[in-house]
Amino acid sequence: MPELPEVEVVRAGLEPAAVGAVITGVSVFDERALTRHVPGASDFVARLEGRSFTATSRRGKFLWLPLDDGDSALIAHLGMSGQMLLRAPDATAERHERVRIGIEHPVHGELAIVFADQRTFGSLAVDALVADGPSRVPTQVRHIARDPLDAAFDDRAFRAALSRRRSAIKRVLLDQSLISGIGNIYADESLWAARIHPETSADALSTRAVHRLLAEVRLVLTRALAEGGTSFDAQYVNVNGQAGYFARHLHAYGRAGQPCERCGGPIRREPFMNRSSFFCPRCQRVKPAAD
DNA sequence: CCCCCTGCCTGCGGGC
DNA sequence: TGCCCGCAGGCAGGGG
């Protein structure tokens, strides 16, 4: 599923092909892929054709490519099953192809950026860039917090925010307005690594436990990125259609009933926010470990 | 502000 | 074999 590492793999894959490329044509096959672009398909197309991409950027699970008008960007959110694929300009349609953006790159020549999405939770848009401190972000990204791999992420402010929250720590990790880029998989993996029960009240975590958790979040995300992300099925692939390899390194997520690799006890699966939490009830206690 | 809930979608696999 | 249903889950928006 596309969380921070997967979106970053896609961003990095688009970068060499997209930056400096001119948009030669845009085809919208399914308007549901433009739910984030309120003015509709014809406006979307008009704002892209003839423009060039000047960069690629990402915050949390949002990625965007600024345009050469200097004031707008193509933004993409992959939802659960969105894919951004680089294809030959005449490549046959993908199974769930929603949008195709033809580009001409000064070095790589003609290419197509294909947005395919089985469950249509993802979408594209052209959005205005607005100031956000020293940087500029699309308006739709303004409310998204910096992610834990961002140098400007404020650990102290995060800890202070946790101390004011009584929600379960896992729920807080999934709140993109507080810390972005973490989804169900990496929340479970980080909590397992930090030995924190997902239902622990955020305000019950010691300063030490918060630091441990942040360190594990960063380790998990960094390792997953190095492995090209987590792929369970065909839903997550990079821009060349290849799966990532981090699934083989998961310690908790998807391992219900299998032995915890730390203590040997069985990993438990529990319903959580209309999905599941995977954790080790023996080494992840509701009370944070006193260390 | 904080918290909680719902709607948005499709494909797959298990159960009968 | 074929049907039904549960499940996967990020995010926006609205109500309390």
Coordinates of C-alpha atoms in Angstrom, one line a residue, chain A residues 1-250:
Chain A
M1 CA 0.0 0.0 0.0
P2 CA 1.3 3.4 -0.8
E3 CA 2.6 5.0 2.4
L4 CA 5.6 7.3 2.6
P5 CA 8.3 4.9 1.3
E6 CA 6.1 3.8 -1.6
V7 CA 5.2 7.3 -2.6
E8 CA 8.9 8.4 -2.3
V9 CA 9.9 5.5 -4.6
V10 CA 7.4 6.8 -7.1
R11 CA 8.5 10.4 -6.8
A12 CA 12.1 9.4 -7.3
G13 CA 11.2 7.3 -10.3
L14 CA 9.3 10.1 -12.0
E15 CA 12.0 12.7 -11.3
P16 CA 14.5 11.9 -14.1
A17 CA 11.8 11.5 -16.8
A18 CA 9.5 14.3 -15.8
V19 CA 11.7 17.3 -14.8
G20 CA 12.2 19.4 -17.9
A21 CA 9.7 17.5 -19.9
V22 CA 6.9 19.3 -21.8
I23 CA 3.3 18.0 -21.5
T24 CA 2.2 17.3 -25.0
G25 CA -1.2 15.8 -24.4
V26 CA -3.5 14.7 -21.6
S27 CA -6.3 12.0 -21.8
V28 CA -8.8 11.6 -19.0
F29 CA -10.5 8.2 -19.2
D30 CA -12.3 8.3 -15.9
E31 CA -13.3 11.6 -14.1
R32 CA -13.3 9.8 -10.8
A33 CA -9.5 10.1 -11.0
L34 CA -10.0 13.9 -10.7
T35 CA -12.0 14.2 -7.6
R36 CA -9.4 16.5 -6.2
H37 CA -9.7 18.7 -9.3
V38 CA -13.0 20.4 -8.7
P39 CA -13.3 22.4 -12.0
G40 CA -13.3 19.1 -13.9
A41 CA -11.5 17.3 -16.7
S42 CA -11.4 20.0 -19.4
D43 CA -9.9 22.5 -17.0
F44 CA -7.4 19.9 -15.8
V45 CA -6.2 19.3 -19.3
A46 CA -6.0 23.0 -20.2
R47 CA -3.9 23.7 -17.2
L48 CA -1.4 21.0 -18.1
E49 CA -1.0 21.0 -21.9
G50 CA 2.0 23.0 -23.1
R51 CA 3.5 23.3 -19.6
S52 CA 6.7 21.8 -18.3
F53 CA 7.4 20.1 -15.0
T54 CA 10.2 21.9 -13.1
A55 CA 10.7 19.5 -10.1
T56 CA 9.2 16.6 -8.1
S57 CA 8.2 17.0 -4.5
R58 CA 6.5 15.0 -1.7
R59 CA 5.1 15.5 1.7
G60 CA 3.8 12.5 3.6
K61 CA 1.7 10.5 1.0
F62 CA 1.1 13.4 -1.4
L63 CA 3.4 14.0 -4.3
W64 CA 3.4 16.9 -6.7
L65 CA 5.2 18.2 -9.8
P66 CA 5.5 22.0 -9.9
L67 CA 4.7 23.5 -13.4
D68 CA 6.7 26.2 -15.2
D69 CA 4.0 28.9 -14.6
G70 CA 5.7 29.0 -11.2
D71 CA 2.3 29.1 -9.4
S72 CA 0.8 25.6 -9.8
A73 CA 1.6 21.9 -9.6
L74 CA 0.2 18.6 -10.7
I75 CA -0.6 16.8 -7.5
A76 CA -1.2 13.1 -7.0
H77 CA -2.5 11.1 -4.1
L78 CA -2.4 7.4 -4.7
G79 CA -5.0 6.4 -2.2
M80 CA -4.9 2.7 -1.7
S81 CA -4.2 1.4 -5.2
G82 CA -3.1 4.3 -7.3
Q83 CA -0.1 3.8 -9.6
M84 CA 2.1 6.3 -11.5
L85 CA 3.7 4.4 -14.4
L86 CA 6.2 5.5 -17.0
R87 CA 5.4 3.9 -20.3
A88 CA 6.2 4.3 -24.0
P89 CA 3.9 6.8 -25.6
D90 CA 2.0 4.2 -27.6
A91 CA 1.8 1.6 -24.7
T92 CA -1.4 -0.4 -24.5
A93 CA -3.8 0.8 -21.8
E94 CA -3.3 -0.5 -18.3
R95 CA -6.0 -2.5 -16.7
H96 CA -7.3 0.4 -14.6
E97 CA -5.9 3.3 -16.5
R98 CA -7.6 6.5 -15.6
V99 CA -5.4 9.3 -16.9
R100 CA -2.5 9.4 -19.4
I101 CA -0.2 12.4 -19.6
G102 CA 2.0 12.4 -22.7
I103 CA 5.4 14.2 -22.2
E104 CA 8.4 15.0 -24.3
H105 CA 11.7 15.0 -22.5
P106 CA 14.8 16.7 -24.0
V107 CA 16.9 13.7 -23.3
H108 CA 14.5 10.7 -23.0
G109 CA 12.2 11.7 -25.8
E110 CA 8.5 10.9 -25.8
L111 CA 7.0 9.1 -22.8
A112 CA 3.6 8.6 -21.1
I113 CA 2.9 9.1 -17.4
V114 CA 0.0 6.7 -16.8
F115 CA -2.2 7.0 -13.7
A116 CA -3.9 3.7 -13.0
D117 CA -6.0 3.0 -9.9
Q118 CA -8.1 0.0 -9.2
R119 CA -10.1 1.3 -6.2
T120 CA -10.3 4.9 -7.3
F121 CA -9.4 6.3 -3.9
G122 CA -6.5 8.1 -5.5
S123 CA -6.7 11.2 -7.7
L124 CA -4.8 13.8 -9.5
A125 CA -5.3 17.6 -9.7
V126 CA -3.7 20.8 -10.7
D127 CA -3.5 23.0 -7.6
A128 CA -2.1 26.4 -6.7
L129 CA 1.2 26.6 -4.8
V130 CA 1.0 28.6 -1.6
A131 CA 3.7 29.7 0.9
D132 CA 4.2 27.4 3.8
G133 CA 7.1 28.8 5.8
P134 CA 10.2 28.9 3.6
S135 CA 8.8 26.4 1.1
R136 CA 5.7 26.3 -1.1
V137 CA 3.1 23.6 -1.1
P138 CA -0.1 22.9 -3.0
T139 CA -3.2 24.2 -1.1
Q140 CA -4.4 20.7 -0.7
V141 CA -1.2 19.8 1.1
R142 CA -1.2 22.8 3.5
H143 CA -2.9 20.9 6.3
I144 CA -0.6 17.9 6.0
A145 CA 2.1 17.8 8.7
R146 CA 5.7 17.4 7.8
D147 CA 6.7 13.8 7.7
P148 CA 9.3 12.2 10.1
L149 CA 12.0 12.0 7.4
D150 CA 11.6 15.8 6.7
A151 CA 14.6 17.7 8.2
A152 CA 12.1 20.3 9.4
F153 CA 10.0 17.8 11.4
D154 CA 9.8 19.1 15.0
D155 CA 10.3 16.3 17.4
R156 CA 9.6 18.5 20.5
A157 CA 6.4 19.8 19.1
F158 CA 5.3 16.3 18.2
R159 CA 6.0 15.1 21.8
A160 CA 4.1 18.1 23.1
A161 CA 1.1 17.4 20.9
L162 CA 1.1 13.7 22.1
S163 CA 1.0 14.9 25.7
R164 CA -2.3 16.7 24.9
R165 CA -4.0 13.7 23.2
R166 CA -5.8 10.9 24.9
S167 CA -6.4 9.0 21.7
A168 CA -4.7 5.7 21.1
I169 CA -1.1 6.2 19.9
K170 CA -1.8 4.3 16.8
R171 CA -4.7 6.6 15.9
V172 CA -2.4 9.6 16.4
L173 CA 0.3 8.1 14.2
L174 CA -2.3 7.8 11.4
D175 CA -3.4 11.5 11.8
Q176 CA -1.7 13.1 8.8
S177 CA -2.2 16.6 10.3
L178 CA 0.2 15.7 13.2
I179 CA 2.7 13.4 11.5
S180 CA 2.4 12.4 7.9
G181 CA 3.4 9.5 5.7
I182 CA 2.5 6.7 8.1
G183 CA -0.3 4.2 7.3
N184 CA -1.5 1.0 8.8
I185 CA 1.5 -1.1 7.9
Y186 CA 4.2 1.2 9.2
A187 CA 2.2 2.2 12.2
D188 CA 2.1 -1.4 13.3
E189 CA 5.7 -2.0 12.5
S190 CA 6.9 1.0 14.3
L191 CA 4.9 0.3 17.4
W192 CA 6.1 -3.3 17.4
A193 CA 9.7 -2.1 17.1
A194 CA 9.2 0.4 19.9
R195 CA 7.4 -2.2 22.1
I196 CA 4.3 0.1 22.5
H197 CA 0.8 -1.3 22.5
P198 CA -1.3 0.4 19.7
E199 CA -4.1 1.3 22.2
T200 CA -1.7 3.1 24.6
S201 CA -3.1 6.6 25.3
A202 CA -0.8 9.1 23.6
D203 CA -0.5 11.2 26.7
A204 CA 0.7 8.2 28.7
L205 CA 3.9 7.9 26.7
S206 CA 7.0 9.1 28.5
T207 CA 9.3 11.4 26.7
R208 CA 11.7 8.6 26.4
A209 CA 9.0 6.3 24.8
V210 CA 8.1 9.1 22.3
H211 CA 11.8 9.4 21.3
R212 CA 12.1 5.6 21.0
L213 CA 8.9 5.6 18.9
L214 CA 10.1 8.3 16.5
A215 CA 13.5 6.6 16.1
E216 CA 11.7 3.4 15.2
V217 CA 9.3 5.1 12.8
R218 CA 12.3 6.6 11.0
L219 CA 14.2 3.3 10.9
V220 CA 11.2 1.4 9.5
L221 CA 10.4 4.0 6.9
T222 CA 14.1 4.3 5.8
R223 CA 14.5 0.5 5.6
A224 CA 11.3 0.1 3.6
L225 CA 12.4 2.9 1.2
A226 CA 15.7 1.1 0.7
E227 CA 13.8 -2.1 -0.2
G228 CA 11.7 -0.3 -2.7
G229 CA 8.5 -0.3 -0.5
T230 CA 6.0 -3.0 0.6
S231 CA 4.0 -4.9 -2.0
F232 CA 1.5 -7.6 -1.0
D233 CA -0.2 -7.9 -4.3
A234 CA -0.1 -6.0 -7.6
Q235 CA -1.5 -2.9 -5.9
Y236 CA 1.9 -1.2 -5.2
V237 CA 4.6 -1.0 -7.8
N238 CA 7.2 1.5 -8.8
V239 CA 7.0 3.6 -12.0
N240 CA 8.4 0.6 -14.0
G241 CA 5.7 -1.7 -12.6
Q242 CA 8.0 -3.6 -10.2
A243 CA 7.1 -4.6 -6.7
G244 CA 9.0 -3.7 -3.6
Y245 CA 10.7 -6.2 -1.2
F246 CA 10.0 -4.9 2.3
A247 CA 7.1 -7.3 2.9
R248 CA 9.7 -10.0 3.8
H249 CA 10.9 -7.8 6.7
L250 CA 7.6 -7.2 8.4

